[in-house]
JSON list of C-alpha atoms in Angstrom, two decimals:
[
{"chain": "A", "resi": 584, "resn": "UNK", "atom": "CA", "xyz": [77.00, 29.60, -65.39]},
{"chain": "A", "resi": 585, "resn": "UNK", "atom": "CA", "xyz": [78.32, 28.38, -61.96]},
{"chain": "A", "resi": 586, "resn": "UNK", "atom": "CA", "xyz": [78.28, 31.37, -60.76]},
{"chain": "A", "resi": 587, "resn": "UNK", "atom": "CA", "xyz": [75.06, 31.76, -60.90]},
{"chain": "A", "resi": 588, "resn": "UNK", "atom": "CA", "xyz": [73.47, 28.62, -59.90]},
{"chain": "A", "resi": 589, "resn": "UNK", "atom": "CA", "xyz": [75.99, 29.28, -56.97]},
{"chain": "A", "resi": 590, "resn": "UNK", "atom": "CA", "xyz": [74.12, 32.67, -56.34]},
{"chain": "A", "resi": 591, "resn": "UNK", "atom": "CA", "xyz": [70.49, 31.33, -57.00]},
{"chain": "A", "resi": 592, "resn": "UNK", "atom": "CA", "xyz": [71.65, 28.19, -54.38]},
{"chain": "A", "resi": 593, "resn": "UNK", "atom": "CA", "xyz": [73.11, 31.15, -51.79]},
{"chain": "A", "resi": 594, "resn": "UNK", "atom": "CA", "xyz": [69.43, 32.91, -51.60]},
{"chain": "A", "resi": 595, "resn": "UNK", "atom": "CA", "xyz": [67.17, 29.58, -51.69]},
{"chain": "A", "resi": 596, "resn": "UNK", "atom": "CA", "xyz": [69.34, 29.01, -48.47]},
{"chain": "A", "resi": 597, "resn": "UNK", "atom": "CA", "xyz": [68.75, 32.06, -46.93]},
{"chain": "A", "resi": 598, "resn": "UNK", "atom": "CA", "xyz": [65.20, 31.52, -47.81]},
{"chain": "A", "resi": 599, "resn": "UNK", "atom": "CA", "xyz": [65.29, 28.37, -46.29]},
{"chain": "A", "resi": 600, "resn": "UNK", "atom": "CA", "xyz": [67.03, 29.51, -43.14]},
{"chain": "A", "resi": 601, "resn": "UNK", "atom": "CA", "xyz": [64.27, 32.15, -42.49]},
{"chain": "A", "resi": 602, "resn": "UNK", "atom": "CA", "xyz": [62.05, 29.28, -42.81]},
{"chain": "A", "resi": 603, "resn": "UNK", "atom": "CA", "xyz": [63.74, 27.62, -39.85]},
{"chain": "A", "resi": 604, "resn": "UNK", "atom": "CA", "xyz": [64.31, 30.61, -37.93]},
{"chain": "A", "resi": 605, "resn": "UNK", "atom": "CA", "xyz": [60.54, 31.27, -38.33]},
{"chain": "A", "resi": 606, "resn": "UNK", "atom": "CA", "xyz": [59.48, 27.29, -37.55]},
{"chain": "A", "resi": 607, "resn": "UNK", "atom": "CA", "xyz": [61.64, 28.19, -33.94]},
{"chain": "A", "resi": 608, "resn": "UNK", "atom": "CA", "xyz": [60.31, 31.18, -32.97]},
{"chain": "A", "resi": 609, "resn": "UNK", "atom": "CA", "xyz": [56.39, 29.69, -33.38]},
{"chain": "A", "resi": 610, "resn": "UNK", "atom": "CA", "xyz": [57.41, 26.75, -31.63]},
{"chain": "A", "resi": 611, "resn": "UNK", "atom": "CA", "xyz": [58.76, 28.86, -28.46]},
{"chain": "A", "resi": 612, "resn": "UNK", "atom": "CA", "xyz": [55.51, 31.01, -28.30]},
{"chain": "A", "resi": 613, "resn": "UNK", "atom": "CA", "xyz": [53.55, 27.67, -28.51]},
{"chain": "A", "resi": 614, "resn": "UNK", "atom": "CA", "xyz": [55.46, 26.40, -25.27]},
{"chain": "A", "resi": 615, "resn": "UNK", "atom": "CA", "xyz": [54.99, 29.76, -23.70]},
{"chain": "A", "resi": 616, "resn": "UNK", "atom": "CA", "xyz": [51.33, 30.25, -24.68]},
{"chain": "A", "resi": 617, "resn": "UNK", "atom": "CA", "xyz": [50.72, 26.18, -23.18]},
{"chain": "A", "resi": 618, "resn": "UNK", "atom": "CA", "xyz": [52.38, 27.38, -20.29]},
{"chain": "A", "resi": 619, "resn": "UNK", "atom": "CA", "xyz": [50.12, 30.29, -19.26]},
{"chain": "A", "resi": 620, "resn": "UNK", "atom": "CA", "xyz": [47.21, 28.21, -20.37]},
{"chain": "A", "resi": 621, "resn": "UNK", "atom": "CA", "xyz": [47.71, 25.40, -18.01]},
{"chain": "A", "resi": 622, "resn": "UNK", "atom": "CA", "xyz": [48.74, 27.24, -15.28]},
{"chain": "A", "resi": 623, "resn": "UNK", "atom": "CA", "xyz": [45.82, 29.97, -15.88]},
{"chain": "A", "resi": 624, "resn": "UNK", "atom": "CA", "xyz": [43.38, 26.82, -16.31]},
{"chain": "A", "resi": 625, "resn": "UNK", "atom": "CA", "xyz": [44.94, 25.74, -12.69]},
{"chain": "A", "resi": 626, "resn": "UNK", "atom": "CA", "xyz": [43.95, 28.73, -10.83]},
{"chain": "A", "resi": 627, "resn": "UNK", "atom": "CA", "xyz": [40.32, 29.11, -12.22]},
{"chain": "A", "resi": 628, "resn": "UNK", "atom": "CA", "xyz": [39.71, 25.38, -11.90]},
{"chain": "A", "resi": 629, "resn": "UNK", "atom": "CA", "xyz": [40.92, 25.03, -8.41]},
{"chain": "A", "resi": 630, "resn": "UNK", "atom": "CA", "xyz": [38.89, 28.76, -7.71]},
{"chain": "A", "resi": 631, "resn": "UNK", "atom": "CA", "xyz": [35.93, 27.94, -9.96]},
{"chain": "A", "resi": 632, "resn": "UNK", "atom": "CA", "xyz": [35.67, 24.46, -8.17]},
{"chain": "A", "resi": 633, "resn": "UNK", "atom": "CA", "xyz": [35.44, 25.71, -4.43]},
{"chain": "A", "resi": 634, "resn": "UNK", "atom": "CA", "xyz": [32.75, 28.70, -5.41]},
{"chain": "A", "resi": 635, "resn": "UNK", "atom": "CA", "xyz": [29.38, 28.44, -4.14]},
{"chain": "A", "resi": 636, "resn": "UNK", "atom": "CA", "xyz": [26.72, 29.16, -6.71]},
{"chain": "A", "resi": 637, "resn": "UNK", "atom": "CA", "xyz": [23.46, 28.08, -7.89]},
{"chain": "A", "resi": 638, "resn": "UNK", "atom": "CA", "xyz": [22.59, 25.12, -10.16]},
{"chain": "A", "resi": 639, "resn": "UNK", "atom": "CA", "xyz": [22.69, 26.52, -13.13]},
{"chain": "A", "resi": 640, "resn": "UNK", "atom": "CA", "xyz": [26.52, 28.31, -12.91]},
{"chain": "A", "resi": 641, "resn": "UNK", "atom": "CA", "xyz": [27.58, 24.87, -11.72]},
{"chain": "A", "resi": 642, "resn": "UNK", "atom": "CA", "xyz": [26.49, 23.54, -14.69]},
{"chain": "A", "resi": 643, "resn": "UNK", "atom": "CA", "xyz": [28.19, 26.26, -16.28]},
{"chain": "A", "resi": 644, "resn": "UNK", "atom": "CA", "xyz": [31.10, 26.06, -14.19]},
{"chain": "A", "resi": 645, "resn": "UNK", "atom": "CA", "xyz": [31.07, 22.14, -14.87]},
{"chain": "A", "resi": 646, "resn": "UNK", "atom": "CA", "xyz": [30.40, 22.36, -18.65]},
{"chain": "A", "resi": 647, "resn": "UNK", "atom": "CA", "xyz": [33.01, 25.17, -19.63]},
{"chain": "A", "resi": 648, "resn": "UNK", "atom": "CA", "xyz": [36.08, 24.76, -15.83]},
{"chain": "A", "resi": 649, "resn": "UNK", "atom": "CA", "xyz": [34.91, 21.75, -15.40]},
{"chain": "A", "resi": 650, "resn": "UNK", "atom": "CA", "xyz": [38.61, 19.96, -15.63]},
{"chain": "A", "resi": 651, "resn": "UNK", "atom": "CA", "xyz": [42.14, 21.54, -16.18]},
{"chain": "A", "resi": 652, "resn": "UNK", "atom": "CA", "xyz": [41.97, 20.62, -20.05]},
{"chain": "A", "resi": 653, "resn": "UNK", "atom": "CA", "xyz": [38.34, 21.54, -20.64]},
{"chain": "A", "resi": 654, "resn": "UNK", "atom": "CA", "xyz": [39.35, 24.96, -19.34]},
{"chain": "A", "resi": 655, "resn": "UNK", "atom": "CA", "xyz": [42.49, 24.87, -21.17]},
{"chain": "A", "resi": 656, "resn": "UNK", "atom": "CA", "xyz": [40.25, 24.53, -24.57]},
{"chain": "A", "resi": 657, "resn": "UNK", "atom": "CA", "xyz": [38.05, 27.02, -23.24]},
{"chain": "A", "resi": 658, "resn": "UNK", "atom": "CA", "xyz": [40.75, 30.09, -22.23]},
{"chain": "A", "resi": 659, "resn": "UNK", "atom": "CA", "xyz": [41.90, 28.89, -26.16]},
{"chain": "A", "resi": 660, "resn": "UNK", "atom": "CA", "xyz": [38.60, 29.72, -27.72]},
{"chain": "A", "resi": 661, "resn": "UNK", "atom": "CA", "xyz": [38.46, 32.79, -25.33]},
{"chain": "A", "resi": 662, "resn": "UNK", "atom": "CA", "xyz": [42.14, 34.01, -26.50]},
{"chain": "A", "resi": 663, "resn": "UNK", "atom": "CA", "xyz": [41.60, 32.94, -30.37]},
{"chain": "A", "resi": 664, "resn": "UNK", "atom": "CA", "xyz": [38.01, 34.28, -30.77]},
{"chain": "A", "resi": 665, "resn": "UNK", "atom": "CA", "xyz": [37.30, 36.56, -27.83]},
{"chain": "A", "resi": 666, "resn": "UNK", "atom": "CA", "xyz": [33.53, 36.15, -27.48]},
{"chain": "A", "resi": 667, "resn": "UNK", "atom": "CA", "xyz": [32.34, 36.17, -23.61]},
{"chain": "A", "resi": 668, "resn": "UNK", "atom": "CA", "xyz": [29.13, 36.09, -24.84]},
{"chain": "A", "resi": 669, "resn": "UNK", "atom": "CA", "xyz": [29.72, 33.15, -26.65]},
{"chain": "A", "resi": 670, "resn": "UNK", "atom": "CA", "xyz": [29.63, 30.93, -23.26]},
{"chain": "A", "resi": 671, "resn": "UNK", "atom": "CA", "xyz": [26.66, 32.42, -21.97]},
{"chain": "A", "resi": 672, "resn": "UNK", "atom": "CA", "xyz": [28.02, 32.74, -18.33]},
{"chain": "A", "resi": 673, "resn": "UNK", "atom": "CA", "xyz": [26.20, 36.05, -18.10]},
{"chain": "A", "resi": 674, "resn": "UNK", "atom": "CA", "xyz": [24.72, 34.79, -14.76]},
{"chain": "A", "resi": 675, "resn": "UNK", "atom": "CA", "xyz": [27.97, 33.74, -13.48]},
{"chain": "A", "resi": 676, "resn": "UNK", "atom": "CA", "xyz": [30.03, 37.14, -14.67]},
{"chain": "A", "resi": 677, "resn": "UNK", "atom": "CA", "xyz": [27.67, 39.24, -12.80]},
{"chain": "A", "resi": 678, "resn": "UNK", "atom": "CA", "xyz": [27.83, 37.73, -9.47]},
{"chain": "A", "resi": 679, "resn": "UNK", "atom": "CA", "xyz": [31.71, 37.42, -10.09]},
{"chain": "A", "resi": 680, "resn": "UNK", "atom": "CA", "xyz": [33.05, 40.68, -11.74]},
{"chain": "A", "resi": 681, "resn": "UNK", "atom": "CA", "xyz": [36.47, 39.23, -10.48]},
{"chain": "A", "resi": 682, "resn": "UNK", "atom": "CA", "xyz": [35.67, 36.39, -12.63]},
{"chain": "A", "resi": 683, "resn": "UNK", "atom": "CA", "xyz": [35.24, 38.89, -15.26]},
{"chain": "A", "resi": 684, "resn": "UNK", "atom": "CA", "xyz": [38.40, 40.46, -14.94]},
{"chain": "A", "resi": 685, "resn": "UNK", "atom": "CA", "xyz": [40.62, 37.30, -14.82]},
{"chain": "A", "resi": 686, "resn": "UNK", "atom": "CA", "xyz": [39.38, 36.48, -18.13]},
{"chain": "A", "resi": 687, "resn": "UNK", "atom": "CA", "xyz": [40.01, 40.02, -19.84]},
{"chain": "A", "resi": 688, "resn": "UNK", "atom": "CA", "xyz": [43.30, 40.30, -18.46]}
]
């Protein structure tokens, strides 16, 4: 009977090691993926900010690049649900088709 409680204990731990193994992997790709968010929320808010445009894509610009977190949030809901047409920039991706690209890539 040892034996096997031994042997049940042996697989619940490799079970449970996967577990951890698993918990460490996510938790890199979360650093990584809050890395390239900040840093790609840096470069369009500093880009986005500086653009001449008319009223209405600086509201856009405001309501969506507005601030390094509010773009952060926004490059998340682009990246978890990619829906451009979601934001209704339509006006502002056709006067910048770099703009465009930047978020596709």
């Amino acid at each position: 009977r040892l034996f096997r409680i031994v042997e049940y204990l042996k697989n619940l731990y490799f079970i449970a090691y996967g577990f951890v193994v698993a918990a460490q992997a996510i938790l890199w790709v979360s650093v990584v993926m809050v890395f390239v968010l900040f840093v790609s929320a840096v470069v369009l808010t500093r880009n986005l900010a500086n653009a001449e445009a008319s009223e209405q894509e600086l509201r856009y610009v405001h309501d969506f690049f507005g601030t390094v977190p509010r773009t952060m949030l926004t490059l998340f809901e682009l990246m978890a649900s990619p829906d451009i047409k979601s934001l209704k920039i339509d006006d502002l991706l056709l006067h910048r088709p770099f703009f465009l690209m930047y978020l596709v890539t």
